XYZ file of C-alpha atoms in Angstrom:
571
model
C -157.937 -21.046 -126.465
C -161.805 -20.553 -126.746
C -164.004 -19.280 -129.312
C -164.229 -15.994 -129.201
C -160.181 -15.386 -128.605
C -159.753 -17.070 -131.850
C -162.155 -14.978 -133.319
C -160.472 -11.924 -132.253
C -157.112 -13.150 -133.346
C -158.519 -13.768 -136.438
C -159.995 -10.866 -136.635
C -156.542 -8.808 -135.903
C -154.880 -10.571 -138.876
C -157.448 -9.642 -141.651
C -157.220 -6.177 -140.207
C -153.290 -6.370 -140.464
C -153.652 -7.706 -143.931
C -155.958 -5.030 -145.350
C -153.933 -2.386 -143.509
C -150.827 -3.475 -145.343
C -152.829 -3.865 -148.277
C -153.582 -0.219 -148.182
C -150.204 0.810 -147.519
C -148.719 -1.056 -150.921
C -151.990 0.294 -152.970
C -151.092 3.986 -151.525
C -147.037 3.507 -152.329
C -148.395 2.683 -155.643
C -150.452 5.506 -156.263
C -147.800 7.941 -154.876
C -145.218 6.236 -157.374
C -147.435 7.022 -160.326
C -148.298 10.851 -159.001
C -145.146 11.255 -158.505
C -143.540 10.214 -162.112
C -146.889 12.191 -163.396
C -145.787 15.300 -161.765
C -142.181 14.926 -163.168
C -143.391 14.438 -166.375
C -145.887 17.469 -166.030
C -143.366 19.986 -164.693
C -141.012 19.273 -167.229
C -143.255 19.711 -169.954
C -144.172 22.901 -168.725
C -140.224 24.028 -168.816
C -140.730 23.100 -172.518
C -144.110 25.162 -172.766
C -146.290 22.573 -173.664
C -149.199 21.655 -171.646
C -151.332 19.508 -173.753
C -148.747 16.916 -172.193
C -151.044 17.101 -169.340
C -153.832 15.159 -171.416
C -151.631 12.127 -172.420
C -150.607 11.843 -168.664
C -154.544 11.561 -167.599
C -155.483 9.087 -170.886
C -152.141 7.098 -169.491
C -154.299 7.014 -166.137
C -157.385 6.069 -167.713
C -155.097 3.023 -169.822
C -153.445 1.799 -166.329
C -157.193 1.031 -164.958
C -157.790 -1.103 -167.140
C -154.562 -2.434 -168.132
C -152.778 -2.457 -164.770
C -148.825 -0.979 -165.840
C -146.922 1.473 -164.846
C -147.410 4.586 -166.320
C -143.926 5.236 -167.972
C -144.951 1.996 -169.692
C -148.439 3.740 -170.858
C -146.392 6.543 -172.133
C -143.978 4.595 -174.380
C -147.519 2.837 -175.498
C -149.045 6.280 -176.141
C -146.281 7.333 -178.088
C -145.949 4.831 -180.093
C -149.733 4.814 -180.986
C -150.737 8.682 -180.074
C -148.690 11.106 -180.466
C -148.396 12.119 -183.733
C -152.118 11.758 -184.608
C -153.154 15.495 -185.372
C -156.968 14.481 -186.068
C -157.260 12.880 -182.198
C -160.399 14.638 -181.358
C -158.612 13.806 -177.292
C -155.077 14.931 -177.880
C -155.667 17.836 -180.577
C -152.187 18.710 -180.544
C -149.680 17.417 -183.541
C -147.393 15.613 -181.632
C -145.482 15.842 -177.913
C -142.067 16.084 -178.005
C -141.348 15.090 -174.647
C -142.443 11.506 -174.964
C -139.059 11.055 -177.589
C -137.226 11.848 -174.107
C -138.315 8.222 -172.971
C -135.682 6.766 -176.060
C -132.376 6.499 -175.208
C -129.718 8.421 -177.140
C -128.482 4.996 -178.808
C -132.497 4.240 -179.926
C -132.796 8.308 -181.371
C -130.113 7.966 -184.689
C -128.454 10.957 -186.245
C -130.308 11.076 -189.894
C -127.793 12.455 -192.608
C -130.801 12.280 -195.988
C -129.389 13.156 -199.142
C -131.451 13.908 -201.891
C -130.668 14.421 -205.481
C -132.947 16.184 -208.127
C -133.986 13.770 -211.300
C -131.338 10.693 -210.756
C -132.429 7.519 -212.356
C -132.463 3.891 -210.564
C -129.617 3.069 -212.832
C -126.718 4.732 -211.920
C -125.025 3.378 -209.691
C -121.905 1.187 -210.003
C -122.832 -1.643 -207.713
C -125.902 -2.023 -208.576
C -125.453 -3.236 -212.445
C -124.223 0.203 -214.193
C -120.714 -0.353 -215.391
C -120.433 3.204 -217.138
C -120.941 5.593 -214.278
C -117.891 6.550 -211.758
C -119.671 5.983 -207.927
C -117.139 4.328 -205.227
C -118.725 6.275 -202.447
C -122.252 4.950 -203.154
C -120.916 1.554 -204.266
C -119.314 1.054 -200.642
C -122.897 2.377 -199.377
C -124.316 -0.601 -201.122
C -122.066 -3.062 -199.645
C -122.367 -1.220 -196.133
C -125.961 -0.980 -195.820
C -129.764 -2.049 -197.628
C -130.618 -1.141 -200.732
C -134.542 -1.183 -202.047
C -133.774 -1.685 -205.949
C -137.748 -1.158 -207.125
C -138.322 2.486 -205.153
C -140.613 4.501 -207.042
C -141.589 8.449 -206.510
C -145.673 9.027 -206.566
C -144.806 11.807 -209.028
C -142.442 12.638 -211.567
C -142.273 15.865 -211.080
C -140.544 17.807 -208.725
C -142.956 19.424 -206.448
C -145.844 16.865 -206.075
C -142.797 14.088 -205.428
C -141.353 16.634 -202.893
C -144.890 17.242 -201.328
C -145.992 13.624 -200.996
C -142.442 12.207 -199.323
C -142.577 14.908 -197.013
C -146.127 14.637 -195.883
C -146.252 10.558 -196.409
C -149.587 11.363 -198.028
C -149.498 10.827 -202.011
C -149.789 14.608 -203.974
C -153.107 14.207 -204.294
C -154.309 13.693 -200.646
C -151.854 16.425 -200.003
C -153.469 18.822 -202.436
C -150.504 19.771 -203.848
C -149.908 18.038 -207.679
C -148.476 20.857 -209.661
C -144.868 22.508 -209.868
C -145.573 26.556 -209.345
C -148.103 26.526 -207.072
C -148.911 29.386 -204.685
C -148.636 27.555 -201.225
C -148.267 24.242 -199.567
C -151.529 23.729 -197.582
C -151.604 24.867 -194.170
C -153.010 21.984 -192.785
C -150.849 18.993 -194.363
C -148.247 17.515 -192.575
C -144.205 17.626 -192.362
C -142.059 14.706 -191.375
C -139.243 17.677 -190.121
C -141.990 19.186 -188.295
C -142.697 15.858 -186.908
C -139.428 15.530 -186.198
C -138.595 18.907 -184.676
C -140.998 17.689 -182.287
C -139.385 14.594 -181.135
C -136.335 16.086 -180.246
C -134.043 16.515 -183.502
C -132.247 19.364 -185.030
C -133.328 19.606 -188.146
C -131.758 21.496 -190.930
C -132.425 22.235 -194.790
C -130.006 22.141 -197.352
C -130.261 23.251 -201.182
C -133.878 22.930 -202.812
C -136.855 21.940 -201.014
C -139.662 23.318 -203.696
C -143.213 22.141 -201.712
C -143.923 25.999 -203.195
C -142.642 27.802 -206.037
C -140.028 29.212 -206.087
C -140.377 31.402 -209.604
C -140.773 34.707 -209.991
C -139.880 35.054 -205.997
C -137.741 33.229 -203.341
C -139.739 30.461 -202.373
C -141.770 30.926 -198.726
C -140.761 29.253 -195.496
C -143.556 27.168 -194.465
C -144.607 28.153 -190.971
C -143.160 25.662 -188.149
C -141.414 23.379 -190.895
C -139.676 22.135 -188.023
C -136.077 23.404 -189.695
C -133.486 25.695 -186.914
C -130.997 25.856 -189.777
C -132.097 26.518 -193.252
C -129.422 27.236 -196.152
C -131.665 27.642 -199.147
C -130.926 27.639 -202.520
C -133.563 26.048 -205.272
C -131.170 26.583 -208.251
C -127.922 26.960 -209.259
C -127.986 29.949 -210.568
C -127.900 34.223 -209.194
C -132.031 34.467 -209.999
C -132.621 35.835 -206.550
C -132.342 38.647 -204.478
C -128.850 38.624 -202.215
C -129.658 37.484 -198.605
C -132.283 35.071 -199.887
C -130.154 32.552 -202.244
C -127.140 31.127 -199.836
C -124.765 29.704 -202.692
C -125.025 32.656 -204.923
C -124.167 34.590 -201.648
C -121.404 31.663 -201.088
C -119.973 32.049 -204.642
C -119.781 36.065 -204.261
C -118.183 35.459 -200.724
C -115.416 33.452 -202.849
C -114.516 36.470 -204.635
C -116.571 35.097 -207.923
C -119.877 36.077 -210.043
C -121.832 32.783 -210.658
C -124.212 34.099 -213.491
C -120.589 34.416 -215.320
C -119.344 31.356 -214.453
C -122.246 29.759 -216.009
C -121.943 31.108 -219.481
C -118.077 30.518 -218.869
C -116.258 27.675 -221.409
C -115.057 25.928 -218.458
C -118.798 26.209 -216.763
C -118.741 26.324 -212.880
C -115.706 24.613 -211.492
C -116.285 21.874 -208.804
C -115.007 23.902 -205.956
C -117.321 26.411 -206.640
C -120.375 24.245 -207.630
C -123.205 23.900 -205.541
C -122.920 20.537 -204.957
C -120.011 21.026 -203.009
C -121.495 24.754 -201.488
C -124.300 21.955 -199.764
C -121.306 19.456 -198.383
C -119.593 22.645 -196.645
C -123.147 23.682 -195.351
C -123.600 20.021 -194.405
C -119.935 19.651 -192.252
C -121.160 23.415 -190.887
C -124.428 21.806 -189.551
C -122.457 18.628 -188.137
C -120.512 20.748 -186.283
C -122.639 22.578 -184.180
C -122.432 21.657 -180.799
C -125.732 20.248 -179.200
C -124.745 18.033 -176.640
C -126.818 14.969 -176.871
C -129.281 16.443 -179.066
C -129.963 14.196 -182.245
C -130.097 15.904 -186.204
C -131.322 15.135 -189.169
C -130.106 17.003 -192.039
C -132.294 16.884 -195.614
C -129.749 17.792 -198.086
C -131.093 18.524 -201.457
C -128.775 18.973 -204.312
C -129.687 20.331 -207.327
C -128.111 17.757 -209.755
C -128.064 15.761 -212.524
C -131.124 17.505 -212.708
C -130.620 19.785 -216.337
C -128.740 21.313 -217.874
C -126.186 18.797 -218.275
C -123.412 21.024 -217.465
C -120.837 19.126 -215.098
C -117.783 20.840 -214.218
C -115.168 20.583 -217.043
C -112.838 18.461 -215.040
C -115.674 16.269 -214.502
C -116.806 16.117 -218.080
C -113.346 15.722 -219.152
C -113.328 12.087 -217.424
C -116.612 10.451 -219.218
C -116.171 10.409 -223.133
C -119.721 9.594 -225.604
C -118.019 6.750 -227.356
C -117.940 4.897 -223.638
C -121.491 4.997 -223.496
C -124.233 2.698 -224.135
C -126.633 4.946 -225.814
C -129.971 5.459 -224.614
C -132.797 2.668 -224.880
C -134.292 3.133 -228.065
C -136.672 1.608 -230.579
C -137.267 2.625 -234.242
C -140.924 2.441 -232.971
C -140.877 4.646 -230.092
C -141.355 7.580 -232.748
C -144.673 6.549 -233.605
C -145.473 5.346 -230.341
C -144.365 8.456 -228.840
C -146.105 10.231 -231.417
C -149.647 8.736 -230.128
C -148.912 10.455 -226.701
C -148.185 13.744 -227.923
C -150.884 15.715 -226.559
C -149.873 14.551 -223.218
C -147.336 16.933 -221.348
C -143.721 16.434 -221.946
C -140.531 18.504 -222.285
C -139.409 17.645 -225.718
C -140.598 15.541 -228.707
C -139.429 11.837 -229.091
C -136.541 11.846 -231.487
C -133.741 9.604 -232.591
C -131.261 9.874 -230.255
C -128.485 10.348 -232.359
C -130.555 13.883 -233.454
C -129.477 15.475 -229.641
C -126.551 13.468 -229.216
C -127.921 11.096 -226.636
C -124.597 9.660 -225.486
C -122.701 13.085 -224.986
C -125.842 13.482 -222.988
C -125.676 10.560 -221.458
C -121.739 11.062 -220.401
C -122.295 14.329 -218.946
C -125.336 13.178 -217.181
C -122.623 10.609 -215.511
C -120.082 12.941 -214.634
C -122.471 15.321 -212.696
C -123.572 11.667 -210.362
C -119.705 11.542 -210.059
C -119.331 15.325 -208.700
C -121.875 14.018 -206.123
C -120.389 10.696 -205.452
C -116.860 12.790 -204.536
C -118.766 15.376 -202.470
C -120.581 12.638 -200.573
C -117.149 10.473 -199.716
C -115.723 14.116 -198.754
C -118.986 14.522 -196.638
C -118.743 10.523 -194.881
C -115.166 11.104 -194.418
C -116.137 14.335 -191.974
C -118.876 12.141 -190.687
C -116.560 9.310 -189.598
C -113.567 11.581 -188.269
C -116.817 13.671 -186.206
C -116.903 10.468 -184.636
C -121.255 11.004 -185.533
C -120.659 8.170 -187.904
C -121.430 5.353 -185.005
C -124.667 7.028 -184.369
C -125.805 7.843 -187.785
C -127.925 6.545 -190.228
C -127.028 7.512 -194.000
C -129.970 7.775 -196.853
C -129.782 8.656 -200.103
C -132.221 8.821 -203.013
C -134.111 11.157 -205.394
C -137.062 12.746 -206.010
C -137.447 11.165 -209.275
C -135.707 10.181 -212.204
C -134.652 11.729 -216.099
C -135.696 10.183 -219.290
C -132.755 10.581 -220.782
C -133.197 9.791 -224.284
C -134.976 6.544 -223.222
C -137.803 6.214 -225.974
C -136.500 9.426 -227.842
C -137.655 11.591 -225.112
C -135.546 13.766 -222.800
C -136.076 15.463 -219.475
C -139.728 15.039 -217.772
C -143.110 15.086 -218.123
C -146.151 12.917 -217.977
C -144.727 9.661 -218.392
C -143.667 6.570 -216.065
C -141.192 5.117 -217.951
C -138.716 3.108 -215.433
C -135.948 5.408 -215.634
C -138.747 8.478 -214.633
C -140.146 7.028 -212.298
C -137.561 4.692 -210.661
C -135.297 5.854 -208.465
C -132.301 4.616 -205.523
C -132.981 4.148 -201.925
C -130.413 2.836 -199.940
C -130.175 3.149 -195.890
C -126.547 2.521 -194.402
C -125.862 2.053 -190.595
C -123.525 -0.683 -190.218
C -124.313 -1.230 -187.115
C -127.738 -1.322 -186.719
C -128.897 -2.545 -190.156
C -128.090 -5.430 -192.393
C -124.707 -4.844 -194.850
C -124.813 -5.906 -198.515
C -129.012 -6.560 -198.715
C -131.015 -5.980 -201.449
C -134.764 -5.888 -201.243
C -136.300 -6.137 -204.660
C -139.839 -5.813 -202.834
C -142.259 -2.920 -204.504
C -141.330 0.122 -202.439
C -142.597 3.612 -202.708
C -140.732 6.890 -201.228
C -143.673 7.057 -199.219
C -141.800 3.979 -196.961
C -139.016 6.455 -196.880
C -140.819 9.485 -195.118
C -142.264 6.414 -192.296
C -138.740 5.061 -191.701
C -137.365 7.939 -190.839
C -140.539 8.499 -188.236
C -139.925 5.307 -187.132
C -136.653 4.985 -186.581
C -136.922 8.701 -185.055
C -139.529 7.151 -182.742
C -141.549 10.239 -183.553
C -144.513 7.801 -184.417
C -146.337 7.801 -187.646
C -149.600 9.573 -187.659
C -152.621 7.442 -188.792
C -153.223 9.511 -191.970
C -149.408 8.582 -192.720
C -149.614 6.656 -196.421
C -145.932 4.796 -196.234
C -144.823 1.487 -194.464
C -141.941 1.604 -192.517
C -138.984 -0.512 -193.995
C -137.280 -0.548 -190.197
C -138.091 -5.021 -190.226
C -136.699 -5.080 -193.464
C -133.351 -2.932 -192.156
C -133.153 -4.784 -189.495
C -133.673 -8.400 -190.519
C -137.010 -8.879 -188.825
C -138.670 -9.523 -192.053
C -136.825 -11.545 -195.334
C -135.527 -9.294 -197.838
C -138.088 -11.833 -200.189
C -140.781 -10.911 -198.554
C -143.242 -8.236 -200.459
C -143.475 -5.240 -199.333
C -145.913 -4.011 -201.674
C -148.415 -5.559 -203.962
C -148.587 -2.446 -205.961
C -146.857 0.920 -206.631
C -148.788 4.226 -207.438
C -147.403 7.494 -209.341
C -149.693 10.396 -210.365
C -149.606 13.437 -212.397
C -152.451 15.923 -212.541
C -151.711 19.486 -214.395
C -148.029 18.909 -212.893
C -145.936 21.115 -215.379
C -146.880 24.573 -216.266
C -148.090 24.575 -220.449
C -144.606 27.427 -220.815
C -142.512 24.051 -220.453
C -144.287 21.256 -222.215
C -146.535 22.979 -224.519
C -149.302 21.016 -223.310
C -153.166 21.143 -221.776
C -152.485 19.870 -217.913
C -152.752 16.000 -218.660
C -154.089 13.805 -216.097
C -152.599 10.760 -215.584
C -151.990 7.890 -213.286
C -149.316 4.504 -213.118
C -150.461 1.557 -211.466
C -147.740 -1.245 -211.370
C -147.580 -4.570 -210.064
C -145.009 -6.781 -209.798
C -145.231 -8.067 -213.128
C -147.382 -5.348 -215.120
C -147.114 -1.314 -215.337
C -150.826 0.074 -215.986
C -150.667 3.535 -217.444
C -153.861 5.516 -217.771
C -154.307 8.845 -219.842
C -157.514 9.867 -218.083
C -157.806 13.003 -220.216
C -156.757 11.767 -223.026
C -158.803 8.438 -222.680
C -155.625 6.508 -223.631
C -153.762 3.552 -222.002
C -149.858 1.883 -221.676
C -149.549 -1.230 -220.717
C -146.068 -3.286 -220.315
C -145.098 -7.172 -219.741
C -142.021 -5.895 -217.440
C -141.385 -9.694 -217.296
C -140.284 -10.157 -220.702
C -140.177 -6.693 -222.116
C -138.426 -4.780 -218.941
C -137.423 -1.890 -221.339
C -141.116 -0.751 -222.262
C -140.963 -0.855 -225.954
C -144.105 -3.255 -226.737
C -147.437 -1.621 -225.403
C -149.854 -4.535 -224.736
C -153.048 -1.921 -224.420
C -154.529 -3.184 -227.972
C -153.137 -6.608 -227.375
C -156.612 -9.166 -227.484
C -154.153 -11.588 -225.623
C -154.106 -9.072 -222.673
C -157.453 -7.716 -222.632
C -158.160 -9.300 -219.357
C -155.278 -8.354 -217.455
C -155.778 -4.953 -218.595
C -159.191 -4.466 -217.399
C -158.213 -6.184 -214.067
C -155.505 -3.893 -213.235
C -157.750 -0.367 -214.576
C -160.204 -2.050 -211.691
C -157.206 -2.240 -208.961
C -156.302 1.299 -210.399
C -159.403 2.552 -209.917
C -160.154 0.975 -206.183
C -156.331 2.132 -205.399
C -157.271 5.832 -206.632
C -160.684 6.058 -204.615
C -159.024 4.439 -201.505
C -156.064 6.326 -201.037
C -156.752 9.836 -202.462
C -160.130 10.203 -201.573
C -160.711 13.681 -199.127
C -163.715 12.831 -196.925
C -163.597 16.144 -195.327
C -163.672 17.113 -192.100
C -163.565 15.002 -188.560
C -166.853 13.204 -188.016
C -167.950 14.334 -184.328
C -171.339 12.813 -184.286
C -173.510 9.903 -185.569
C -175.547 12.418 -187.315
């Protein structure tokens, strides 16, 4: 063969090779365009075309990065989505991308939520005087985060902060009675809503106030099924409370029942109006669709009026009594210009352990209506597919230190409250994570294990390794907790000025500062875990003091701080 035959065959094969080359590079392209366009058309059936800009920054990511696109949208969902300040995106977040999880990787979320239950009141978790088999066997079926604390403790500015994941501050929303929630702060349901679920409401949500008038729906709170009631009792106009409506519907005046001997029996209370509301919602049929349903009951929160079958079962000689020093008077005493619901008396003055024993009996109430609501869960056949949470927004004095109710104070049993997640079979059974958690982690859980993303302004840390066993239950999850309250109760219920105050607690310390008061609290939870000795005047502890009012001041500027609007320019 001569010279220029092999040259020419040579030739042929690199023009073969290129050819073919151009064929696979082509097939590729017309793979992508075509999973675009079926990504594009159906999120115009869903009315959403700002889809259309993830699908070209997915294009601009594969150039670079050389995957398939339906990989670039799993990796712009995870990091993307549910930014609402991307100055690209400029859309909150895009539902369709939650369409990429499987039905097994999208959980039902049942989240119940009571109003002012303490850390300590639970059976299997060290509390031998209260009555709770349903949450006990939630303890031994699923994870339980024993130091939870809410960033407020008060109802509103708790409320506002889990729901947002921002603390009350950031949020602008720190007081109990205020006019509106702002318009431009987010909402895990909305959040949610927009990765797929069915969301509904039940019983209190109070991000607004809801005296003097029913309080506001939020617009696009991301709820299809809303059964509202903030209260327990007939304070609002029929049509726009659902368990007075519910308790008229039965034939029965609530108002009445209230002021009754017997007070309002269980099968008319609300506690178990929201577990009928709750098997209502469960029952819907949606096809694959996933919920989550925020249940909010309105107890133990005060009065301490349990039904009288309930009361009947916890007697005040059973009880431990409240924790109480001689000293807390005086010590209480020095605090008094700071806002609380009542004065700091001897306990035995308000009865603390008749208070303490109906206090118990309205936990039970919720313990039964929360086996009755598991039991519906489990026979649904949901229960495989459903992840169970329950906490508070914050927890009750109750008589600790002589003081009763709320206010501004961070005792532990204010401030401390249960978080336990149950799935049995995706989470670790039995676990107990003493690591620093905040209720913050709750609202970025339930994003993450939604898959609806967490937004970068998002203040929580999802507890999903910890769940799941991907990080030791030793391992900290926190190096400090935060708590605020800034004007948070009105001056008609504590007599007060609108204090100003902030907790800062480590794992060893609790840093309380009175900023207008100029006046200080600080514990030794090590060796005095009940808060009766305050180490502020203590020479022996004047370093550790100003060390933590430095963290407490860097923690304040760093993670409350509003720098205003989006920067679009170097200058």
């Amino acid at each position: 063969m001569g010279l220029p035959m092999v040259v020419t065959f040579l030739m042929v094969i690199i023009l073969y090779l290129m050819i073919s080359l151009m064929i696979f590079v082509l097939t590729l392209m017309m793979a992508r365009v075509v999973v675009m366009m079926f990504i594009m058309v159906t999120m115009v059936c869903v009315e959403d075309l700002g889809f259309v800009k993830i699908m070209l920054l997915a294009t601009e990511q594969e150039k670079s990065g050389g995957s398939r696109p339906d990989k670039h949208v799993a990796q712009l969902f995870h990091g993307f989505v549910c930014n609402r300040d991307d100055p690209v995106l400029q859309l909150p977040s895009y539902p369709i991308l939650s369409k990429f999880m499987s039905r097994d990787q999208q959980p039902n979320i049942l989240w119940y939520c009571t109003d002012q239950q303490r850390f300590d009141t639970i059976g299997a978790l060290g509390n031998p005087f209260v009555k709770t088999p349903t949450l006990d066997q939630l303890v031994a079926r699923g994870t339980t985060f024993t130091r939870t604390y809410c960033q407020s403790p008060i109802c509103t500015p708790s409320r506002a902060s889990f729901m947002s994941g921002l603390y009350p501050s950031k949020v602008h929303n720190t007081r109990n009675g205020n006019d509106h929630y702002p318009d431009e702060a987010p909402l895990i349901s909305r959040q949610l809503a927009n990765a797929g679920y069915d969301c509904g409401l039940i019983g209190k949500f109070h991000l607004q106030s809801s005296g003097k008038r029913t309080e506001p729906r939020i617009k696009n709170d991301g709820f299809r099924y809303w059964k509202f009631s903030h209260a327990p009792r007939d304070d609002w106009p029929e049509g726009e409370h659902d368990y007075a409506d519910w308790v008229r519907e039965q034939g029965a005046d609530l108002n009445a029942l209230r002021e009754s001997e017997d007070r309002v029996p269980a099968a008319l209370h609300q506690t178990t109006w929201a577990t009928t509301r709750a098997i209502e919602f469960i029952s819907e049929n949606r096809g694959d669709q996933p919920w989550m349903l925020n249940l909010n009951v309105y107890d133990p929160h005060p009065p301490f009026t349990p039904p009288r079958e309930y009361a009947e079962r916890f007697h005040r000689d059973d009880m431990p009594g409240p924790s109480f020093e001689p000293s807390d008077i005086e010590a209480q005493e020095e605090l008094s210009d700071a806002d609380f619901q009542t004065k700091s008396r001897n306990p035995e003055e308000f009865d603390g352990k008749q208070i303490q024993a109906d206090y118990y009996a309205m936990i039970s109430l919720i313990d039964d209506q929360l086996a009755r609501l598991l039991e519906f869960l489990e026979k649904s056949g949901e229960a495989e597919n459903t992840v169970v949470i329950f906490t508070s927004d914050h927890g009750e004095t109750l008589g600790d230190h002589g003081l009763l109710y709320k206010g501004c104070r961070f005792y532990e049993g204010l401030v401390r409250v249960p978080l336990i997640f149950s799935a049995p079979s995706r989470f670790q059974e039995g676990l107990q994570c003493n690591g620093l958690t905040e209720l913050l982690d709750l609202s970025a859980t339930i994003l993450d294990l939604a898959g609806a993303g967490l937004p970068e302004e998002h203040q929580g840390h999802s507890l999903v390794p910890y769940l799941t066993g991907e990080r030791d239950a030793e391992e900290p999850i926190r190096e400090f907790v935060r708590c605020e309250y800034f004007d948070a109760l009105a001056a008609e219920f504590t007599g007060g000025n609108g204090t100003f105050a902030t907790m800062h607690r480590t794992d060893r310390y609790k840093l309380v500062l009175y900023h207008s008061l100029n006046k200080g609290e600080l514990f030794d939870l090590e060796v005095d875990p009940t808060e009766h000795q305050n180490l502020w005047d203590s020479p022996d502890h004047t370093e550790v003091k100003n060390r933590l009012i430095l963290e407490s001041f860097h923690a304040h500027v760093n993670l409350t701080t509003d720098v205003g609007s989006e920067r679009i320019a170097p200058m």
